[in-house]
mmCIF file of C-alpha atoms in Angstrom:
data_model
loop_
_atom_site.group_PDB
_atom_site.id
_atom_site.type_symbol
_atom_site.label_atom_id
_atom_site.label_comp_id
_atom_site.label_asym_id
_atom_site.label_seq_id
_atom_site.Cartn_x
_atom_site.Cartn_y
_atom_site.Cartn_z
ATOM 1 C CA MET A 1 -10.860 -24.230 25.702
ATOM 2 C CA CYS A 2 -11.616 -27.990 25.547
ATOM 3 C CA ASN A 3 -8.754 -30.431 27.197
ATOM 4 C CA ARG A 4 -11.589 -33.022 28.193
ATOM 5 C CA TYR A 5 -14.143 -34.523 25.394
ATOM 6 C CA GLY A 6 -15.380 -38.344 24.480
ATOM 7 C CA TYR A 7 -17.164 -40.319 21.727
ATOM 8 C CA ARG A 8 -18.853 -43.297 23.138
ATOM 9 C CA HIS A 9 -20.085 -45.252 20.033
ATOM 10 C CA PRO A 10 -18.778 -47.974 17.820
ATOM 11 C CA TYR A 11 -16.807 -46.793 14.901
ATOM 12 C CA ASN A 12 -19.120 -48.939 12.454
ATOM 13 C CA SER A 13 -21.808 -46.371 13.422
ATOM 14 C CA LEU A 14 -20.058 -43.238 12.610
ATOM 15 C CA VAL A 15 -19.112 -44.922 8.998
ATOM 16 C CA ASP A 16 -23.228 -45.188 8.680
ATOM 17 C CA GLU A 17 -23.374 -42.043 9.773
ATOM 18 C CA PHE A 18 -21.237 -39.945 7.081
ATOM 19 C CA SER A 19 -22.785 -42.875 4.381
ATOM 20 C CA GLN A 20 -26.337 -40.238 4.867
ATOM 21 C CA SER A 21 -23.769 -37.868 3.641
ATOM 22 C CA ARG A 22 -21.232 -35.658 0.721
ATOM 23 C CA ILE A 23 -18.247 -37.399 2.371
ATOM 24 C CA PRO A 24 -18.073 -40.555 3.193
ATOM 25 C CA ILE A 25 -16.086 -42.547 4.681
ATOM 26 C CA VAL A 26 -14.600 -44.579 1.973
ATOM 27 C CA GLN A 27 -10.792 -46.206 3.834
ATOM 28 C CA TRP A 28 -11.396 -47.386 7.147
ATOM 29 C CA ASN A 29 -9.074 -50.201 8.589
ATOM 30 C CA GLY A 30 -12.211 -51.873 10.660
ATOM 31 C CA ALA A 31 -10.679 -51.885 14.216
ATOM 32 C CA GLU A 32 -13.306 -50.494 17.105
ATOM 33 C CA PRO A 33 -11.877 -48.913 20.057
ATOM 34 C CA ASN A 34 -11.816 -51.933 23.000
ATOM 35 C CA ALA A 35 -13.935 -49.671 25.092
ATOM 36 C CA PRO A 36 -15.657 -46.742 24.987
ATOM 37 C CA ARG A 37 -13.867 -43.460 24.559
ATOM 38 C CA ASP A 38 -15.287 -41.355 27.841
ATOM 39 C CA ASP A 39 -12.304 -39.211 28.775
ATOM 40 C CA ILE A 40 -9.875 -38.219 25.695
ATOM 41 C CA ARG A 41 -7.331 -36.467 27.150
ATOM 42 C CA PRO A 42 -4.482 -34.083 25.632
ATOM 43 C CA THR A 43 -2.093 -36.731 23.851
ATOM 44 C CA ASN A 44 -4.232 -39.758 23.607
ATOM 45 C CA SER A 45 -5.437 -41.699 20.596
ATOM 46 C CA ALA A 46 -8.688 -40.826 19.370
ATOM 47 C CA PRO A 47 -10.632 -40.912 16.021
ATOM 48 C CA VAL A 48 -10.358 -38.543 13.300
ATOM 49 C CA VAL A 49 -12.353 -38.099 9.602
ATOM 50 C CA ARG A 50 -10.156 -36.015 7.992
ATOM 51 C CA PRO A 51 -10.533 -36.249 3.352
ATOM 52 C CA VAL A 52 -8.666 -39.001 1.214
ATOM 53 C CA ASP A 53 -7.916 -36.111 -1.057
ATOM 54 C CA PRO A 54 -7.805 -32.676 0.608
ATOM 55 C CA ALA A 55 -8.132 -30.905 -2.765
ATOM 56 C CA ASN A 56 -11.198 -32.700 -3.776
ATOM 57 C CA PRO A 57 -13.353 -33.646 -0.228
ATOM 58 C CA GLN A 58 -15.964 -35.327 -2.885
ATOM 59 C CA ALA A 59 -13.355 -38.234 -3.232
ATOM 60 C CA GLY A 60 -14.300 -39.685 0.458
ATOM 61 C CA THR A 61 -13.078 -39.418 3.234
ATOM 62 C CA GLU A 62 -10.837 -41.872 5.678
ATOM 63 C CA LEU A 63 -11.471 -42.625 9.701
ATOM 64 C CA VAL A 64 -8.307 -42.383 11.100
ATOM 65 C CA GLU A 65 -6.560 -42.499 15.172
ATOM 66 C CA LEU A 66 -4.763 -39.458 15.609
ATOM 67 C CA ARG A 67 -2.244 -38.180 18.776
ATOM 68 C CA TRP A 68 -4.623 -34.903 20.347
ATOM 69 C CA GLY A 69 -2.246 -32.034 20.540
ATOM 70 C CA LEU A 70 -0.988 -30.630 17.262
ATOM 71 C CA ILE A 71 2.520 -30.923 16.435
ATOM 72 C CA PRO A 72 3.511 -29.252 13.934
ATOM 73 C CA PHE A 73 4.754 -30.446 9.984
ATOM 74 C CA PHE A 74 8.309 -28.557 10.843
ATOM 75 C CA HIS A 75 9.097 -29.731 13.924
ATOM 76 C CA ARG A 76 12.599 -32.174 14.275
ATOM 77 C CA LYS A 77 13.482 -32.690 17.956
ATOM 78 C CA ALA A 78 12.072 -34.790 19.956
ATOM 79 C CA ILE A 79 8.544 -34.507 20.745
ATOM 80 C CA LYS A 80 8.891 -33.866 24.273
ATOM 81 C CA ASP A 81 10.776 -30.825 23.030
ATOM 82 C CA TRP A 82 7.357 -29.161 21.494
ATOM 83 C CA LYS A 83 6.593 -27.153 24.679
ATOM 84 C CA VAL A 84 3.148 -26.235 23.156
ATOM 85 C CA LEU A 85 0.505 -28.378 24.203
ATOM 86 C CA GLY A 86 -1.390 -27.422 21.084
ATOM 87 C CA THR A 87 -5.390 -29.422 21.664
ATOM 88 C CA ASN A 88 -6.500 -26.125 20.731
ATOM 89 C CA VAL A 89 -7.094 -23.505 18.189
ATOM 90 C CA ARG A 90 -8.311 -20.083 18.681
ATOM 91 C CA SER A 91 -10.298 -19.262 15.722
ATOM 92 C CA GLU A 92 -9.875 -15.729 15.842
ATOM 93 C CA SER A 93 -5.935 -16.651 14.614
ATOM 94 C CA ILE A 94 -6.644 -19.987 12.575
ATOM 95 C CA ASP A 95 -5.162 -18.729 9.546
ATOM 96 C CA THR A 96 -1.874 -16.495 10.939
ATOM 97 C CA THR A 97 -0.946 -18.789 13.786
ATOM 98 C CA ALA A 98 2.433 -20.028 12.825
ATOM 99 C CA THR A 99 1.643 -23.281 14.544
ATOM 100 C CA PHE A 100 -1.636 -23.661 12.615
ATOM 101 C CA ARG A 101 -1.693 -21.448 9.179
ATOM 102 C CA GLU A 102 -0.484 -24.306 6.903
ATOM 103 C CA ALA A 103 -2.383 -27.289 8.797
ATOM 104 C CA PHE A 104 -5.442 -24.762 8.047
ATOM 105 C CA ARG A 105 -4.813 -23.957 4.601
ATOM 106 C CA ARG A 106 -3.467 -27.932 3.595
ATOM 107 C CA ARG A 107 -4.877 -30.512 6.194
ATOM 108 C CA ARG A 108 -8.793 -29.954 7.742
ATOM 109 C CA CYS A 109 -10.664 -33.070 9.502
ATOM 110 C CA LEU A 110 -13.693 -33.564 11.787
ATOM 111 C CA VAL A 111 -13.189 -34.457 15.154
ATOM 112 C CA PRO A 112 -16.364 -36.543 16.477
ATOM 113 C CA ALA A 113 -17.590 -36.696 19.702
ATOM 114 C CA THR A 114 -20.085 -37.539 22.449
ATOM 115 C CA HIS A 115 -19.928 -34.713 24.867
ATOM 116 C CA PHE A 116 -17.279 -32.448 26.520
ATOM 117 C CA ILE A 117 -16.348 -31.322 29.662
ATOM 118 C CA GLU A 118 -15.069 -28.621 31.297
ATOM 119 C CA TRP A 119 -14.917 -27.387 35.085
ATOM 120 C CA THR A 120 -15.931 -24.850 37.293
ATOM 121 C CA GLY A 121 -15.602 -23.905 40.920
ATOM 122 C CA GLU A 122 -12.259 -23.714 43.370
ATOM 123 C CA LYS A 123 -9.383 -25.802 43.794
ATOM 124 C CA GLY A 124 -10.194 -28.935 45.728
ATOM 125 C CA HIS A 125 -14.140 -28.145 45.396
ATOM 126 C CA LYS A 126 -14.284 -28.068 41.445
ATOM 127 C CA ILE A 127 -17.817 -28.815 39.686
ATOM 128 C CA MET A 128 -17.922 -30.758 36.455
ATOM 129 C CA TRP A 129 -20.289 -30.198 33.681
ATOM 130 C CA LYS A 130 -20.729 -32.490 30.609
ATOM 131 C CA PHE A 131 -22.293 -30.904 27.529
ATOM 132 C CA THR A 132 -23.525 -32.748 24.722
ATOM 133 C CA VAL A 133 -25.872 -31.920 21.441
ATOM 134 C CA PRO A 134 -29.441 -32.663 22.045
ATOM 135 C CA GLU A 135 -31.037 -35.163 19.629
ATOM 136 C CA GLN A 136 -27.559 -35.601 17.653
ATOM 137 C CA GLU A 137 -25.478 -38.956 19.517
ATOM 138 C CA THR A 138 -22.261 -38.013 17.671
ATOM 139 C CA PHE A 139 -21.591 -34.404 16.155
ATOM 140 C CA CYS A 140 -18.211 -33.025 15.165
ATOM 141 C CA PHE A 141 -15.208 -30.422 15.966
ATOM 142 C CA PRO A 142 -13.910 -28.760 13.082
ATOM 143 C CA GLY A 143 -10.548 -29.302 13.780
ATOM 144 C CA LEU A 144 -6.326 -29.568 11.677
ATOM 145 C CA TRP A 145 -4.126 -32.359 11.314
ATOM 146 C CA ASP A 146 -0.176 -31.823 10.632
ATOM 147 C CA ARG A 147 2.485 -34.676 10.194
ATOM 148 C CA ALA A 148 5.704 -34.291 12.154
ATOM 149 C CA GLU A 149 8.509 -36.394 11.037
ATOM 150 C CA THR A 150 10.127 -35.858 14.699
ATOM 151 C CA ALA A 151 13.250 -37.360 16.282
ATOM 152 C CA ASP A 152 11.100 -39.666 17.592
ATOM 153 C CA GLY A 153 9.177 -41.270 14.988
ATOM 154 C CA VAL A 154 6.989 -39.872 11.703
ATOM 155 C CA VAL A 155 3.736 -38.106 14.258
ATOM 156 C CA GLU A 156 0.653 -37.501 13.605
ATOM 157 C CA SER A 157 -0.928 -35.073 15.165
ATOM 158 C CA TYR A 158 -4.832 -32.766 15.665
ATOM 159 C CA THR A 159 -5.953 -29.795 17.314
ATOM 160 C CA LEU A 160 -9.559 -28.567 18.213
ATOM 161 C CA ALA A 161 -10.785 -25.117 17.142
ATOM 162 C CA THR A 162 -12.813 -22.951 19.483
ATOM 163 C CA CYS A 163 -14.343 -19.791 20.022
ATOM 164 C CA ALA A 164 -15.725 -16.903 22.156
ATOM 165 C CA PRO A 165 -18.264 -18.691 24.227
ATOM 166 C CA GLY A 166 -22.055 -18.999 23.121
ATOM 167 C CA PRO A 167 -24.722 -18.891 25.535
ATOM 168 C CA ASP A 168 -24.904 -22.158 26.109
ATOM 169 C CA CYS A 169 -21.408 -22.270 27.934
ATOM 170 C CA ALA A 170 -20.970 -18.639 28.932
ATOM 171 C CA PRO A 171 -21.941 -19.778 32.321
ATOM 172 C CA TYR A 172 -19.482 -22.395 32.033
ATOM 173 C CA HIS A 173 -16.110 -21.260 30.962
ATOM 174 C CA THR A 174 -14.574 -18.423 28.510
ATOM 175 C CA ARG A 175 -14.318 -20.200 25.996
ATOM 176 C CA GLN A 176 -15.825 -23.442 23.766
ATOM 177 C CA PRO A 177 -14.794 -25.848 21.667
ATOM 178 C CA VAL A 178 -16.978 -24.560 17.721
ATOM 179 C CA ILE A 179 -19.809 -28.043 17.162
ATOM 180 C CA LEU A 180 -20.415 -28.190 13.563
ATOM 181 C CA GLN A 181 -23.929 -28.850 12.122
ATOM 182 C CA ARG A 182 -24.195 -32.049 9.666
ATOM 183 C CA ASP A 183 -24.578 -29.426 7.270
ATOM 184 C CA GLN A 184 -21.152 -27.617 7.148
ATOM 185 C CA TRP A 185 -19.105 -30.659 8.016
ATOM 186 C CA ALA A 186 -18.443 -30.389 4.182
ATOM 187 C CA ASP A 187 -17.913 -27.101 3.709
ATOM 188 C CA TRP A 188 -15.254 -27.456 6.816
ATOM 189 C CA LEU A 189 -13.180 -29.427 4.657
ATOM 190 C CA ASP A 190 -12.866 -27.912 1.189
ATOM 191 C CA LEU A 191 -10.578 -26.109 1.462
ATOM 192 C CA THR A 192 -11.791 -24.046 -1.707
ATOM 193 C CA ARG A 193 -14.314 -22.156 0.607
ATOM 194 C CA ASP A 194 -13.419 -18.954 3.453
ATOM 195 C CA ALA A 195 -14.026 -21.993 6.300
ATOM 196 C CA ARG A 196 -13.330 -18.836 9.301
ATOM 197 C CA PRO A 197 -17.514 -17.762 8.973
ATOM 198 C CA LEU A 198 -18.014 -20.636 10.663
ATOM 199 C CA LEU A 199 -16.286 -20.905 13.615
ATOM 200 C CA GLN A 200 -18.607 -19.300 15.944
ATOM 201 C CA ALA A 201 -20.833 -20.754 18.975
ATOM 202 C CA GLY A 202 -24.558 -21.909 17.717
ATOM 203 C CA PRO A 203 -27.851 -20.112 19.227
ATOM 204 C CA ALA A 204 -29.266 -20.486 22.496
ATOM 205 C CA GLY A 205 -30.612 -24.134 23.165
ATOM 206 C CA MET A 206 -27.939 -25.703 21.113
ATOM 207 C CA ILE A 207 -25.989 -27.549 23.473
ATOM 208 C CA ALA A 208 -26.883 -29.498 26.572
ATOM 209 C CA VAL A 209 -25.831 -29.564 30.291
ATOM 210 C CA GLU A 210 -25.690 -31.360 33.080
ATOM 211 C CA ARG A 211 -23.195 -31.743 36.156
ATOM 212 C CA ALA A 212 -21.211 -35.198 35.671
ATOM 213 C CA VAL A 213 -20.548 -37.813 37.630
ATOM 214 C CA VAL A 214 -17.052 -38.046 38.542
#
């Protein structure tokens, strides 16, 4: 499970990084966040990279800001009436759960991050841990996005895929967000591929863990 993460770098550095991939960012309004996003929380807006044309990922991607916590296309009531947090989707049921299966088929995205956070310990004595990818300042979670015409207006939102923890995360939590290798970014966005095999933890040493300063 992941309900806190961060993205610290300027958006133009993300555009530069994707320019070296098969899915360059070709649309972006040039807006930068006012400060580093050290602490992205549920319902916050955060950067997401998605195909300009989902049917043709080779057409490039766009960098947008969406609400974290997916609200599915079929929700028509007020936002507050959608009671599912929707920040995470389990990889084991990503293609069968009603809230997420249509987005998995049609609306995949990449969620850039520089770190994510988990806690251990009892209430009142919890320890916060920071997880990063060594020698990789920016990494991407596989995500899904959706567009709901709610009673409060149109809302575009996203979720992160999680899986059983790998050896780096298992001592800290029973779940972890999936982290894609750079050569898997385009594969995740390719709707013609069976992307489910990508949704698993990496090998030991892929993720670095340190105690975070509160």
